[in-house]
């Protein structure tokens, strides 16, 4: 039987190149879910692949980025598809000393939150989280990539307190979904792997939003190429 791999992605623009390059077909909306998550399915390299998007907000017309919809998307896809591996693919910010634009970051260390601060015994560690990844060097054989901590929060900007947390936790990829997807995968005992491509440098003057928009297409193309090579390598 072929391995079932679920890929969770927040933004349609991040996912378009890989959906096209893998020739995935959109699944019909699930009638039980009033606000469904767009899903694309196909076979590739002997694996069954489903890409599930967070979808667009009906109220605001934009992609439902961030942790809440990432967790809901992941859980509903797990229940419907019973995947054996979950990949969260997307874009991220990074410090300029760590990575260039469009560089690929994955992780062999637990995924954390940088904006869940609860200074109470026990709750502090629960809030920050530490969700395991299933990194295997063979998956990235021949693929240029960096290994670092992926750190999640619900803002695109970086106030000083978030910066401190990210530095303290050796964060390398700053983004908005990964810990939520990893936590959901962990809840169901399913292997989890992050793959992120850098759209912006979080330590330089140019506004993150402007950088993000300038680099989104380049980073998404690199993400697609990398995903296809990783999917090929996975056994
Ligand atoms: N849709 C907005 C930008 C969203 S950016 C627009 O078009 O203007 C946020 C998305 O990209 C999130 O899904 C997040 O995971 C990722 N991301 C990229 N760079 C980020 C950064 N510096 N901080 C947080 N999230 C980042």
Coordinates of N, CA and C and ligand atoms in Angstrom, one line a residue:
X1 N 0.8 -1.2 0.0 CA 0.0 0.0 0.0 C 0.9 1.3 0.0
X2 N 0.4 2.2 -0.7 CA 1.3 3.5 -0.8 C 1.1 4.3 0.4
X3 N 2.1 5.0 0.8 CA 2.1 5.9 2.0 C 1.2 7.1 1.7
X4 N 0.4 7.4 2.7 CA -0.5 8.6 2.6 C 0.2 9.8 3.3
X5 N 0.4 10.8 2.5 CA 1.1 12.0 3.0 C 0.2 13.2 2.9
X6 N 0.0 13.9 4.0 CA -0.9 15.1 4.1 C 0.0 16.3 4.2
X7 N -0.2 17.3 3.3 CA 0.6 18.6 3.3 C -0.4 19.7 3.7
X8 N -0.1 20.3 4.8 CA -0.9 21.4 5.3 C -0.3 22.8 4.9
X9 N -1.0 23.6 4.2 CA -0.5 24.9 3.7 C -1.5 26.0 4.0
X10 N -1.0 27.2 4.4 CA -1.9 28.3 4.8 C -2.4 29.1 3.7
X11 N -1.5 29.4 2.7 CA -1.9 30.4 1.7 C -2.0 29.7 0.3
X12 N -3.0 30.1 -0.5 CA -3.2 29.5 -1.8 C -1.9 29.8 -2.7
X13 N -1.4 31.0 -2.6 CA -0.3 31.4 -3.4 C 1.0 30.6 -3.1
X14 N 1.2 30.2 -1.9 CA 2.3 29.3 -1.5 C 2.1 27.9 -2.1
X15 N 0.9 27.5 -2.3 CA 0.6 26.1 -2.7 C 0.4 25.9 -4.2
X16 N 0.1 27.0 -4.9 CA -0.2 26.9 -6.3 C 0.9 26.2 -7.1
X17 N 2.2 26.6 -7.0 CA 3.2 26.0 -7.8 C 3.3 24.4 -7.6
X18 N 3.2 24.0 -6.4 CA 3.3 22.6 -6.1 C 2.1 21.8 -6.5
X19 N 0.9 22.4 -6.4 CA -0.3 21.8 -6.9 C -0.2 21.6 -8.4
X20 N 0.2 22.6 -9.1 CA 0.3 22.5 -10.6 C 1.4 21.5 -11.0
X21 N 2.6 21.6 -10.3 CA 3.7 20.7 -10.7 C 3.4 19.3 -10.4
X22 N 2.6 19.0 -9.4 CA 2.3 17.6 -9.1 C 1.0 17.1 -9.8
X23 N 0.4 18.1 -10.5 CA -0.9 17.8 -11.2 C -2.0 17.3 -10.3
X24 N -2.1 17.8 -9.1 CA -3.1 17.4 -8.1 C -4.5 17.9 -8.6
X25 N -5.5 17.1 -8.2 CA -6.9 17.5 -8.6 C -7.7 17.9 -7.3
X26 N -8.5 19.0 -7.5 CA -9.2 19.4 -6.3 C -10.3 18.4 -5.9
X27 N -10.4 18.1 -4.6 CA -11.4 17.2 -4.1 C -12.7 17.9 -4.0
X28 N -13.9 17.3 -4.1 CA -15.2 18.0 -3.9 C -15.2 18.4 -2.4
X29 N -15.9 19.5 -2.2 CA -16.1 20.0 -0.8 C -16.8 19.0 0.0
X30 N -16.4 18.8 1.3 CA -17.1 17.9 2.2 C -18.4 18.6 2.7
X31 N -19.6 18.0 2.4 CA -20.9 18.7 2.7 C -21.1 18.8 4.3
X32 N -20.3 18.0 5.0 CA -20.5 18.1 6.5 C -19.8 19.3 7.1
X33 N -18.8 19.9 6.3 CA -18.1 21.0 6.8 C -18.6 22.3 6.1
X34 N -19.3 23.1 6.9 CA -19.9 24.3 6.2 C -18.9 25.2 5.6
X35 N -17.7 25.3 6.2 CA -16.7 26.1 5.6 C -15.5 25.2 5.4
X36 N -15.4 24.7 4.2 CA -14.5 23.6 4.0 C -13.1 24.1 3.7
X37 N -12.2 23.2 3.8 CA -10.7 23.4 3.5 C -10.5 22.9 2.1
X38 N -10.0 23.7 1.2 CA -9.7 23.3 -0.2 C -8.6 22.2 -0.1
X39 N -9.0 21.0 -0.8 CA -8.0 19.9 -0.8 C -7.7 19.4 -2.2
X40 N -6.5 19.1 -2.4 CA -6.0 18.7 -3.7 C -5.3 17.3 -3.6
X41 N -5.7 16.4 -4.4 CA -5.2 15.0 -4.3 C -4.5 14.5 -5.5
X42 N -3.6 13.6 -5.3 CA -3.0 12.9 -6.5 C -2.0 11.9 -6.0
X43 N -1.4 11.2 -7.0 CA -0.3 10.2 -6.7 C 1.0 10.8 -7.2
X44 N 2.0 10.5 -6.4 CA 3.3 11.0 -6.8 C 4.4 10.1 -6.2
X45 N 5.3 9.6 -7.0 CA 6.4 8.7 -6.6 C 5.9 7.6 -5.7
X46 N 4.8 7.0 -6.1 CA 4.3 5.9 -5.3 C 3.6 6.2 -4.0
X47 N 3.4 7.5 -3.8 CA 2.7 8.0 -2.6 C 1.4 8.6 -2.9
X48 N 0.4 8.6 -2.0 CA -0.8 9.3 -2.1 C -0.7 10.6 -1.4
X49 N -0.8 11.7 -2.2 CA -0.6 13.1 -1.6 C -1.9 13.8 -1.5
X50 N -2.1 14.5 -0.4 CA -3.2 15.4 -0.3 C -2.6 16.7 0.2
X51 N -2.9 17.8 -0.5 CA -2.5 19.2 0.0 C -3.8 19.8 0.5
X52 N -3.9 20.2 1.8 CA -5.1 20.8 2.4 C -4.7 22.2 2.8
X53 N -5.5 23.2 2.2 CA -5.3 24.6 2.5 C -6.2 25.1 3.6
X54 N -5.7 26.1 4.3 CA -6.5 26.7 5.4 C -7.8 27.4 4.8
X55 N -7.8 27.7 3.5 CA -9.0 28.3 2.9 C -9.0 29.8 3.1
X56 N -10.1 30.4 2.4 CA -10.2 31.9 2.5 C -11.3 32.2 3.5
X57 N -11.1 33.3 4.1 CA -12.1 33.9 5.0 C -13.3 34.4 4.2
X58 N -14.5 34.0 4.5 CA -15.7 34.5 3.8 C -15.9 36.0 4.1
X59 N -15.6 36.4 5.3 CA -15.8 37.8 5.7 C -14.8 38.7 5.1
X60 N -13.5 38.3 5.0 CA -12.4 39.3 4.7 C -11.8 38.9 3.3
X61 N -12.1 37.8 2.8 CA -11.6 37.4 1.4 C -10.1 37.1 1.3
X62 N -9.5 36.9 2.5 CA -8.0 36.6 2.5 C -7.8 35.2 3.0
X63 N -6.6 34.6 2.8 CA -6.3 33.3 3.3 C -6.4 33.3 4.8
X64 N -6.9 32.2 5.4 CA -7.0 32.1 6.8 C -5.7 31.6 7.5
X65 N -4.7 32.6 7.4 CA -3.4 32.2 8.0 C -3.5 32.2 9.5
X66 N -2.5 31.6 10.2 CA -2.5 31.6 11.6 C -2.9 30.2 12.2
X67 N -2.8 30.2 13.5 CA -2.8 28.9 14.2 C -4.2 28.2 14.3
X68 N -5.3 29.0 14.4 CA -6.6 28.4 14.7 C -7.0 27.6 13.5
X69 N -7.0 28.2 12.3 CA -7.4 27.5 11.1 C -6.4 26.4 10.7
X70 N -5.2 26.6 11.0 CA -4.2 25.5 10.7 C -4.5 24.3 11.6
X71 N -4.9 24.5 12.8 CA -5.2 23.3 13.7 C -6.5 22.6 13.2
X72 N -7.5 23.5 12.9 CA -8.8 22.9 12.4 C -8.7 22.2 11.1
X73 N -7.9 22.8 10.2 CA -7.6 22.2 8.9 C -6.9 20.8 9.1
X74 N -5.9 20.8 10.0 CA -5.1 19.6 10.2 C -6.0 18.5 10.8
X75 N -6.8 18.9 11.9 CA -7.6 17.9 12.5 C -8.7 17.3 11.5
X76 N -9.3 18.1 10.8 CA -10.4 17.6 9.9 C -9.7 16.7 8.8
X77 N -8.6 17.1 8.4 CA -7.9 16.2 7.3 C -7.4 14.9 7.9
X78 N -7.0 14.9 9.2 CA -6.6 13.7 9.8 C -7.8 12.7 10.0
X79 N -8.9 13.3 10.4 CA -10.1 12.4 10.6 C -10.6 11.8 9.3
X80 N -10.5 12.6 8.2 CA -11.0 12.2 6.9 C -10.0 11.3 6.2
X81 N -8.7 11.5 6.3 CA -7.8 10.9 5.4 C -6.8 9.9 6.1
X82 N -6.7 10.0 7.4 CA -5.8 9.1 8.2 C -4.4 9.1 7.6
X83 N -3.7 10.2 7.5 CA -2.4 10.2 6.9 C -1.4 9.6 7.8
X84 N -0.3 9.1 7.2 CA 0.8 8.5 7.9 C 1.9 9.5 8.2
X85 N 1.9 10.6 7.5 CA 2.9 11.6 7.7 C 2.3 13.0 7.3
X86 N 2.5 14.0 8.2 CA 2.0 15.3 7.9 C 3.1 16.3 7.8
X87 N 3.1 17.0 6.6 CA 4.1 18.0 6.4 C 3.4 19.4 6.5
X88 N 4.0 20.3 7.2 CA 3.5 21.7 7.1 C 4.5 22.5 6.2
X89 N 4.1 22.9 5.1 CA 4.9 23.6 4.1 C 4.4 25.0 4.0
X90 N 5.4 26.0 4.0 CA 5.0 27.4 3.9 C 6.2 28.3 3.9
X91 N 5.9 29.6 4.1 CA 6.9 30.6 4.1 C 7.2 31.0 5.5
X92 N 8.3 31.7 5.7 CA 8.7 32.1 7.0 C 9.6 33.3 7.0
X93 N 9.8 34.0 8.1 CA 10.8 35.0 8.2 C 12.0 34.4 8.9
X94 N 13.2 35.0 8.7 CA 14.4 34.5 9.3 C 15.4 35.6 9.6
X95 N 16.3 35.5 10.5 CA 17.4 36.5 10.7 C 18.3 36.4 9.5
X96 N 18.8 37.5 9.1 CA 19.6 37.6 7.9 C 20.9 36.8 8.0
X97 N 21.4 36.6 9.3 CA 22.7 35.9 9.5 C 22.4 34.4 9.3
X98 N 21.2 33.9 9.5 CA 20.9 32.5 9.4 C 20.5 32.0 8.0
X99 N 19.8 32.8 7.2 CA 19.3 32.3 6.0 C 19.1 33.4 4.9
X100 N 19.2 33.1 3.7 CA 18.9 34.0 2.6 C 17.5 33.8 2.1
X101 N 17.0 34.8 1.4 CA 15.6 34.7 0.8 C 15.5 33.4 0.0
X102 N 14.4 32.7 0.2 CA 14.1 31.4 -0.5 C 14.8 30.2 0.0
X103 N 15.8 30.4 1.0 CA 16.4 29.2 1.6 C 15.4 28.3 2.2
X104 N 15.7 27.1 2.3 CA 14.8 26.1 2.9 C 15.2 25.8 4.3
X105 N 14.3 25.9 5.2 CA 14.5 25.5 6.6 C 13.6 24.4 7.0
X106 N 14.2 23.3 7.6 CA 13.4 22.3 8.2 C 13.9 22.1 9.7
X107 N 13.5 21.1 10.4 CA 13.9 21.0 11.8 C 13.9 19.6 12.3
X108 N 15.0 19.3 13.1 CA 15.1 18.1 13.8 C 14.9 18.4 15.3
X109 N 14.4 19.6 15.6 CA 14.1 19.9 17.0 C 12.6 20.3 17.2
X110 N 12.2 20.2 18.5 CA 10.7 20.5 18.7 C 10.3 21.9 18.2
X111 N 9.1 22.0 17.7 CA 8.5 23.3 17.3 C 7.9 23.9 18.5
X112 N 8.1 25.3 18.6 CA 7.6 26.0 19.8 C 6.8 27.2 19.4
X113 N 6.1 27.8 20.4 CA 5.5 29.1 20.2 C 6.3 30.2 20.8
X114 N 6.3 31.4 20.1 CA 7.1 32.5 20.8 C 6.2 33.6 21.3
X115 N 4.8 33.4 21.3 CA 3.9 34.4 21.8 C 2.9 33.9 22.8
X116 N 3.2 32.7 23.4 CA 2.3 32.1 24.4 C 3.0 32.2 25.7
X117 N 2.8 33.3 26.4 CA 3.6 33.6 27.6 C 2.6 33.4 28.8
X118 N 2.8 32.4 29.7 CA 2.0 32.2 30.9 C 3.0 31.9 32.0
X119 N 3.4 32.9 32.8 CA 4.4 32.6 33.8 C 3.8 32.0 35.1
X120 N 3.3 30.8 34.9 CA 2.7 30.0 36.0 C 3.3 28.6 35.9
X121 N 3.7 28.1 37.0 CA 4.3 26.7 37.1 C 3.6 25.7 36.2
X122 N 4.3 25.1 35.3 CA 3.7 24.1 34.4 C 3.0 24.7 33.2
X123 N 2.2 25.7 33.4 CA 1.5 26.3 32.3 C 2.5 27.0 31.4
X124 N 3.6 27.4 32.0 CA 4.6 28.1 31.1 C 5.1 27.2 30.0
X125 N 5.5 26.0 30.4 CA 6.0 25.1 29.4 C 5.0 24.5 28.5
X126 N 3.8 24.3 29.1 CA 2.6 23.9 28.2 C 2.4 25.0 27.1
X127 N 2.3 26.2 27.5 CA 2.0 27.3 26.6 C 3.0 27.4 25.5
X128 N 4.3 27.3 25.8 CA 5.4 27.4 24.8 C 5.3 26.2 23.9
X129 N 5.0 25.1 24.4 CA 4.9 23.8 23.6 C 6.3 23.4 23.2
X130 N 6.4 22.1 22.7 CA 7.6 21.5 22.2 C 7.2 20.3 21.5
X131 N 6.8 20.5 20.2 CA 6.1 19.4 19.5 C 7.2 18.8 18.5
X132 N 7.3 17.5 18.6 CA 8.4 16.8 17.9 C 8.2 16.8 16.4
X133 N 9.4 16.7 15.7 CA 9.4 16.5 14.3 C 10.0 15.2 13.9
X134 N 9.7 14.7 12.7 CA 10.2 13.4 12.3 C 11.3 13.5 11.2
X135 N 12.2 14.5 11.4 CA 13.2 14.8 10.4 C 14.1 13.5 10.2
X136 N 14.3 13.2 8.9 CA 15.3 12.1 8.5 C 16.2 12.7 7.5
X137 N 17.5 12.6 7.7 CA 18.5 13.1 6.7 C 18.2 12.6 5.3
X138 N 17.7 11.3 5.2 CA 17.5 10.7 3.9 C 16.4 11.5 3.1
X139 N 15.4 12.0 3.8 CA 14.4 12.8 3.1 C 15.0 14.0 2.4
X140 N 16.1 14.5 2.9 CA 16.7 15.7 2.3 C 18.0 15.4 1.6
X141 N 18.2 14.2 1.3 CA 19.4 13.8 0.5 C 19.5 14.6 -0.8
X142 N 20.7 15.3 -0.9 CA 20.9 16.0 -2.1 C 20.1 17.4 -2.2
X143 N 19.5 17.7 -1.1 CA 18.7 19.0 -1.1 C 19.3 19.9 -0.2
X144 N 19.6 21.2 -0.7 CA 20.2 22.2 0.2 C 19.1 22.6 1.2
X145 N 19.5 22.5 2.5 CA 18.5 22.9 3.5 C 19.2 23.3 4.8
X146 N 18.5 24.1 5.7 CA 19.1 24.4 7.0 C 18.2 23.8 8.0
X147 N 18.9 23.4 9.1 CA 18.2 22.8 10.3 C 18.2 23.8 11.4
X148 N 17.0 24.1 11.9 CA 16.9 25.1 13.0 C 15.6 24.9 13.7
X149 N 15.3 25.7 14.7 CA 14.0 25.7 15.4 C 13.0 26.5 14.7
X150 N 11.9 25.9 14.4 CA 10.7 26.6 13.8 C 9.9 27.2 15.0
X151 N 9.6 28.5 14.9 CA 8.9 29.1 16.0 C 7.6 29.8 15.5
X152 N 6.5 29.7 16.2 CA 5.2 30.1 15.7 C 4.6 31.1 16.6
X153 N 3.9 32.1 16.0 CA 3.1 33.1 16.7 C 2.1 33.6 15.8
X154 N 1.1 34.4 16.3 CA 0.1 34.9 15.4 C 0.2 36.3 14.8
X155 N 1.4 36.8 14.8 CA 1.7 38.1 14.2 C 2.8 38.1 13.2
X156 N 2.6 39.0 12.2 CA 3.7 39.1 11.2 C 4.8 40.0 11.7
X157 N 4.5 40.9 12.5 CA 5.5 41.8 13.1 C 6.3 41.1 14.2
X158 N 7.3 41.8 14.8 CA 8.0 41.1 15.8 C 8.3 42.2 16.9
X159 N 7.4 42.3 17.9 CA 7.7 43.2 19.1 C 8.9 42.6 19.8
X160 N 9.6 43.5 20.6 CA 10.8 43.1 21.4 C 10.7 41.8 22.2
X161 N 9.5 41.7 22.8 CA 9.3 40.5 23.7 C 9.3 39.2 22.8
X162 N 8.7 39.3 21.7 CA 8.8 38.1 20.8 C 10.2 37.8 20.3
X163 N 10.9 38.9 19.9 CA 12.3 38.8 19.5 C 13.1 38.1 20.6
X164 N 13.0 38.5 21.9 CA 13.7 37.9 23.0 C 13.4 36.4 23.1
X165 N 12.1 36.1 23.0 CA 11.8 34.7 23.1 C 12.3 33.8 21.9
X166 N 12.3 34.4 20.7 CA 12.8 33.7 19.6 C 14.3 33.5 19.7
X167 N 15.0 34.5 20.2 CA 16.5 34.4 20.4 C 16.8 33.4 21.5
X168 N 16.0 33.4 22.6 CA 16.2 32.5 23.7 C 16.1 31.0 23.3
X169 N 15.1 30.8 22.4 CA 14.8 29.5 21.9 C 15.6 29.1 20.7
X170 N 16.6 29.9 20.3 CA 17.3 29.7 19.1 C 16.4 29.5 17.9
X171 N 15.4 30.3 17.8 CA 14.5 30.2 16.7 C 15.1 30.6 15.4
X172 N 14.9 29.8 14.3 CA 15.5 30.1 13.0 C 14.4 30.5 12.0
X173 N 13.2 29.8 12.0 CA 12.1 30.1 11.1 C 11.0 30.7 11.9
X174 N 10.6 31.9 11.7 CA 9.5 32.5 12.4 C 8.3 32.5 11.4
X175 N 7.2 31.9 11.9 CA 6.0 31.8 11.0 C 4.8 31.7 11.9
X176 N 3.6 31.3 11.3 CA 2.4 31.5 12.0 C 1.5 30.2 12.1
X177 N 2.0 29.1 11.7 CA 1.1 27.9 11.7 C 1.8 26.6 12.3
X178 N 3.1 26.5 12.2 CA 3.8 25.2 12.4 C 3.5 24.5 13.7
X179 N 3.6 25.3 14.8 CA 3.4 24.6 16.1 C 1.9 24.1 16.2
X180 N 1.0 24.8 15.6 CA -0.4 24.3 15.7 C -0.6 23.0 14.9
X181 N 0.0 22.9 13.8 CA 0.0 21.7 12.9 C 0.7 20.6 13.7
X182 N 1.9 20.9 14.2 CA 2.7 19.9 14.9 C 2.0 19.4 16.2
X183 N 1.3 20.3 16.9 CA 0.5 19.9 18.1 C -0.6 19.0 17.7
X184 N -1.3 19.2 16.6 CA -2.4 18.4 16.2 C -1.9 17.0 15.7
X185 N -0.8 17.0 15.0 CA -0.2 15.7 14.6 C 0.2 14.9 15.8
X186 N 0.8 15.6 16.8 CA 1.3 14.9 18.0 C 0.1 14.3 18.8
X187 N -1.0 15.1 18.8 CA -2.2 14.6 19.5 C -2.7 13.3 19.0
X188 N -2.6 13.1 17.6 CA -3.0 11.9 17.0 C -1.9 10.9 16.8
X189 N -0.7 11.2 17.3 CA 0.4 10.3 17.1 C 0.9 10.1 15.7
X190 N 0.8 11.1 14.9 CA 1.2 11.0 13.5 C 2.6 11.8 13.3
X191 N 3.5 11.2 12.5 CA 4.8 11.9 12.2 C 4.6 13.2 11.6
X192 N 5.4 14.2 12.0 CA 5.3 15.5 11.5 C 6.6 16.1 11.0
X193 N 6.6 16.8 9.9 CA 7.8 17.4 9.3 C 7.5 18.9 8.8
X194 N 8.2 19.9 9.2 CA 8.1 21.2 8.7 C 9.0 21.4 7.5
X195 N 8.5 22.2 6.5 CA 9.4 22.6 5.4 C 9.0 24.1 5.1
X196 N 10.0 25.0 5.3 CA 9.7 26.4 5.2 C 10.7 27.1 4.2
X197 N 10.2 28.0 3.5 CA 11.1 28.8 2.6 C 11.0 30.3 3.0
X198 N 12.1 30.9 3.1 CA 12.2 32.3 3.7 C 11.7 33.3 2.7
X199 N 10.7 34.1 3.2 CA 10.2 35.3 2.4 C 10.8 36.6 2.8
X200 N 11.2 36.7 4.1 CA 11.6 38.0 4.6 C 12.6 37.9 5.8
X201 N 13.5 38.9 5.9 CA 14.4 39.0 7.0 C 13.8 39.8 8.1
X202 N 13.8 39.2 9.3 CA 13.1 39.8 10.4 C 13.9 40.8 11.1
X203 N 15.2 41.0 10.7 CA 16.1 41.9 11.4 C 16.5 43.1 10.6
X204 N 15.9 43.3 9.4 CA 16.3 44.5 8.6 C 15.2 45.5 8.5
X205 N 15.6 46.7 8.2 CA 14.7 47.9 8.2 C 13.5 47.7 7.3
X206 N 13.7 47.2 6.1 CA 12.6 47.1 5.1 C 11.4 46.3 5.7
X207 N 10.3 46.9 5.7 CA 9.0 46.4 6.2 C 8.8 44.9 5.9
X208 N 8.4 44.0 6.8 CA 8.2 42.6 6.6 C 7.2 42.4 5.5
X209 N 6.1 43.3 5.5 CA 5.0 43.1 4.6 C 5.5 43.3 3.1
X210 N 6.3 44.3 2.9 CA 6.9 44.6 1.6 C 7.8 43.5 1.2
X211 N 8.7 43.1 2.1 CA 9.6 42.0 1.7 C 8.8 40.7 1.4
X212 N 7.8 40.4 2.2 CA 7.0 39.2 2.0 C 6.4 39.2 0.6
X213 N 5.8 40.3 0.2 CA 5.1 40.4 -1.1 C 6.1 40.3 -2.2
X214 N 7.3 40.9 -2.0 CA 8.3 40.9 -3.1 C 8.8 39.5 -3.3
X215 N 8.9 38.7 -2.2 CA 9.6 37.4 -2.3 C 8.7 36.2 -2.3
X216 N 7.4 36.4 -2.2 CA 6.5 35.3 -2.0 C 6.6 34.3 -3.2
X217 N 6.6 34.8 -4.4 CA 6.6 33.9 -5.6 C 7.9 33.1 -5.7
X218 N 9.1 33.8 -5.5 CA 10.3 33.1 -5.5 C 10.4 32.0 -4.4
X219 N 10.0 32.3 -3.2 CA 10.0 31.4 -2.1 C 9.1 30.2 -2.4
X220 N 7.9 30.5 -2.9 CA 6.9 29.4 -3.2 C 7.4 28.5 -4.3
X221 N 8.1 29.0 -5.3 CA 8.6 28.2 -6.3 C 9.7 27.2 -5.7
X222 N 10.6 27.8 -4.9 CA 11.6 27.0 -4.2 C 11.0 25.9 -3.3
X223 N 9.9 26.3 -2.6 CA 9.2 25.4 -1.7 C 8.7 24.2 -2.5
X224 N 8.1 24.5 -3.7 CA 7.5 23.5 -4.5 C 8.6 22.5 -5.0
X225 N 9.7 23.1 -5.5 CA 10.8 22.2 -6.0 C 11.3 21.3 -4.8
X226 N 11.4 21.9 -3.7 CA 11.9 21.1 -2.5 C 10.9 20.0 -2.1
X227 N 9.7 20.4 -2.0 CA 8.6 19.4 -1.6 C 8.7 18.2 -2.6
X228 N 8.7 18.5 -3.8 CA 8.7 17.4 -4.8 C 9.9 16.5 -4.6
X229 N 11.1 17.1 -4.3 CA 12.3 16.3 -4.1 C 12.2 15.5 -2.8
X230 N 11.6 16.1 -1.8 CA 11.5 15.4 -0.5 C 10.5 14.2 -0.7
X231 N 9.4 14.5 -1.4 CA 8.3 13.5 -1.6 C 8.9 12.3 -2.4
X232 N 9.8 12.6 -3.3 CA 10.5 11.6 -4.0 C 11.4 10.7 -3.1
X233 N 12.1 11.4 -2.2 CA 13.1 10.7 -1.3 C 12.4 9.8 -0.2
X234 N 11.2 10.2 0.2 CA 10.5 9.5 1.3 C 10.2 8.1 0.9
X235 N 10.5 7.1 1.8 CA 10.2 5.7 1.5 C 9.0 5.3 2.3
Ligands
LIG1 N1 -1.3 37.4 3.3 C1 -0.5 38.6 3.7 C2 0.8 38.2 4.3 C3 0.7 37.1 5.2 S1 2.2 36.7 5.8 C4 -0.3 39.4 2.6 O1 -0.4 39.0 1.4 O2 0.1 40.6 2.8 C5 2.0 35.5 6.9 C6 2.1 34.1 6.3 O3 3.4 33.8 5.8 C7 1.8 33.2 7.4 O4 1.1 32.1 6.9 C8 3.2 32.8 8.0 O5 3.3 31.4 8.3 C9 4.2 33.2 6.9 N2 5.2 34.2 7.2 C10 6.2 34.6 6.3 N3 7.0 35.4 6.9 C11 6.6 35.6 8.2 C12 7.1 36.4 9.3 N4 8.2 37.2 9.2 N5 6.5 36.3 10.5 C13 5.4 35.5 10.6 N6 4.9 34.7 9.6 C14 5.5 34.8 8.4

